Short mmCIF file of C-alpha atoms in Angstrom, two decimals:
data_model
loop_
_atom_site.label_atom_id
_atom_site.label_comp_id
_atom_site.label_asym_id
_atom_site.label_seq_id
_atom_site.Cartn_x
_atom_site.Cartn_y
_atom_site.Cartn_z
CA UNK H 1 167.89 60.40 252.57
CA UNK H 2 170.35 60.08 250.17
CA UNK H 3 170.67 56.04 248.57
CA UNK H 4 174.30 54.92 249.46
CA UNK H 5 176.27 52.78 247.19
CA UNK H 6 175.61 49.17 248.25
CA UNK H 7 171.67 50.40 247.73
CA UNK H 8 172.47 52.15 244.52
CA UNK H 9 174.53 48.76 242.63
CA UNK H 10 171.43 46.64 244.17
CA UNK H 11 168.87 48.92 241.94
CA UNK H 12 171.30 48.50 239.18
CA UNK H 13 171.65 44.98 239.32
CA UNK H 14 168.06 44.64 239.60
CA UNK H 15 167.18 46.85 236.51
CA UNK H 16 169.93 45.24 234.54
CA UNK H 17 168.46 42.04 235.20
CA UNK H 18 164.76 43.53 234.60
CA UNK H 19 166.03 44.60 231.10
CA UNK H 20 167.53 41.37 230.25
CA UNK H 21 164.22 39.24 231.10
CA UNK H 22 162.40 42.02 228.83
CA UNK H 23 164.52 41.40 226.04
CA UNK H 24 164.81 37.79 225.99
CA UNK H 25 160.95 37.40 226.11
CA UNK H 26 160.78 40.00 223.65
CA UNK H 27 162.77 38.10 220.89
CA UNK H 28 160.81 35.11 221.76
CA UNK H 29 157.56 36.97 221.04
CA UNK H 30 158.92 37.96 217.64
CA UNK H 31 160.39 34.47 217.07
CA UNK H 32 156.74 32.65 217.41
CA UNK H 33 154.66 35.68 215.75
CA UNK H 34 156.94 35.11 212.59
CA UNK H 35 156.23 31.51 212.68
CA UNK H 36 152.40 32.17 213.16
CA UNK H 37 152.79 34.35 210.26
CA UNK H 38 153.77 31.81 207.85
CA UNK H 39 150.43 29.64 209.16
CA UNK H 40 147.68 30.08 206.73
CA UNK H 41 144.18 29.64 208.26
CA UNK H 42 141.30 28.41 205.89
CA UNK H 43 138.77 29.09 208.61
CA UNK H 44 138.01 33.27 208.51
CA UNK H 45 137.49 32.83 212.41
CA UNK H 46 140.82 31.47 212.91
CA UNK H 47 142.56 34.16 210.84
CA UNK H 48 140.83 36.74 212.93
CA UNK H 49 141.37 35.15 216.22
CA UNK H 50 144.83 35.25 215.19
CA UNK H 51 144.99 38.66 214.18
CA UNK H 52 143.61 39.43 217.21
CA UNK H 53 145.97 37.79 219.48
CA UNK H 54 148.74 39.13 217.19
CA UNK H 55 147.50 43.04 217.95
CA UNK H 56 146.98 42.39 221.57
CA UNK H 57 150.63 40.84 221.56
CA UNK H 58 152.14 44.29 220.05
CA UNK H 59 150.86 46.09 222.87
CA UNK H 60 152.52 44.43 225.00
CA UNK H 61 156.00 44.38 223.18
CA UNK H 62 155.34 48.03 222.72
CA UNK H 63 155.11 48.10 226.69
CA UNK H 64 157.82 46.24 226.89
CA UNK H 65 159.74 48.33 224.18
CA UNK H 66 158.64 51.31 226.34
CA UNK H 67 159.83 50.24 229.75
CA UNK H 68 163.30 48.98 228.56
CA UNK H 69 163.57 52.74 227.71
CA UNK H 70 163.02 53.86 231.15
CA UNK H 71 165.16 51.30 232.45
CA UNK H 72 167.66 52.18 230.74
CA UNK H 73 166.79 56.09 231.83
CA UNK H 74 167.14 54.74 235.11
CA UNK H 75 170.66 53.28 234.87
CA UNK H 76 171.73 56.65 233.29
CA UNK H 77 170.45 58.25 236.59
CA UNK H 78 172.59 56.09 238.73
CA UNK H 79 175.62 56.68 236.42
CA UNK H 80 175.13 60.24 236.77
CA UNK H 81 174.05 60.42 240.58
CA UNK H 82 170.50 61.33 239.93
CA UNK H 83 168.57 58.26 240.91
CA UNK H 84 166.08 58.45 243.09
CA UNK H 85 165.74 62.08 242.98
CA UNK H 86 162.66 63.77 242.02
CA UNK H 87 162.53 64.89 239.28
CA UNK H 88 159.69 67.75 239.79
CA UNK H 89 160.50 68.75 243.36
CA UNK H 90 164.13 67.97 243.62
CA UNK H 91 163.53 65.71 247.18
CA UNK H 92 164.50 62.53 247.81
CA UNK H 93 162.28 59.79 246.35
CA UNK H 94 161.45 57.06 248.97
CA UNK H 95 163.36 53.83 248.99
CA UNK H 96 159.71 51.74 249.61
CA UNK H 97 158.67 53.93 246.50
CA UNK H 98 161.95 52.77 244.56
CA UNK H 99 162.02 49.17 245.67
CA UNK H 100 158.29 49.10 243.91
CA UNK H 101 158.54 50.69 241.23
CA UNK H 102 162.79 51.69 240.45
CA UNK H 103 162.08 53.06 236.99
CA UNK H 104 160.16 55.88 238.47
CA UNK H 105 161.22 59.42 238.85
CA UNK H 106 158.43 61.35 240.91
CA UNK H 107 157.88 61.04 244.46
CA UNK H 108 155.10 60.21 245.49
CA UNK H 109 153.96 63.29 246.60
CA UNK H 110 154.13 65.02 243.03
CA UNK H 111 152.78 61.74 241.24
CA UNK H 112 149.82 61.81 243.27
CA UNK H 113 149.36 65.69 242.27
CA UNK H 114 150.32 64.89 238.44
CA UNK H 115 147.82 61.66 239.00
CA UNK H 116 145.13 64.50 240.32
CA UNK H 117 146.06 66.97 237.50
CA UNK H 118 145.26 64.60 235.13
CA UNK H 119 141.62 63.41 236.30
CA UNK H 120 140.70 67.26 236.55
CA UNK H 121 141.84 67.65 232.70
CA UNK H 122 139.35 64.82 231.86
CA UNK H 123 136.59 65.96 233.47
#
């Protein structure tokens, strides 16, 4: 089943907004870890509890950095009538399956079989 158009501006409305609270939180990140840069800690345990928290703070923005990429993948899709197609099988991927996850591009049928693939590979 095909998504009609009242569906279609929903998901992009959504995934606009999505990118918008990415990229406001992710300026804020960079705003503070600048600041927290310029903080010199005497303490050696400070400096690496910092550190730390700094690191596990980049993963996230890269995350972040990662998924504003697919959301924006995902918009181009809509503009070009391809969202919420599947990418590997051609079908129609499930509006549930969109409504949880919109940046996708697998049903769930072929994510489950790449999911399976993979766990083979490492064992």
């Amino acid at each position: 089943m095909a998504l009609n158009k009242k569906q279609l501006a929903e998901f992009e409305t959504q995934l606009i907004d999505w990118k918008a609270e990415l990229e406001m939180g992710q300026s804020v990140n960079v705003q503070s870890m600048t600041e927290l840069e310029q903080t010199s800690f005497p303490d050696p345990t400070d400096q690496a509890s910092m550190e730390t928290d700094r690191n596990f703070d980049l993963r996230i923005k890269d995350r972040e950095r990662k998924l504003i990429k697919k959301i924006d993948q995902a918009i181009a899709r809509i503009k070009d009538g391809e969202f919420g197609e599947c990418e590997s099988c051609g079908g129609d991927i499930s509006v549930k399956r969109l409504h949880a996850r919109p940046v996708t591009t697998l049903c769930i049928e072929c994510k489950t079989a790449q999911e399976q693939e993979e766990r083979t590979r490492l064992d």
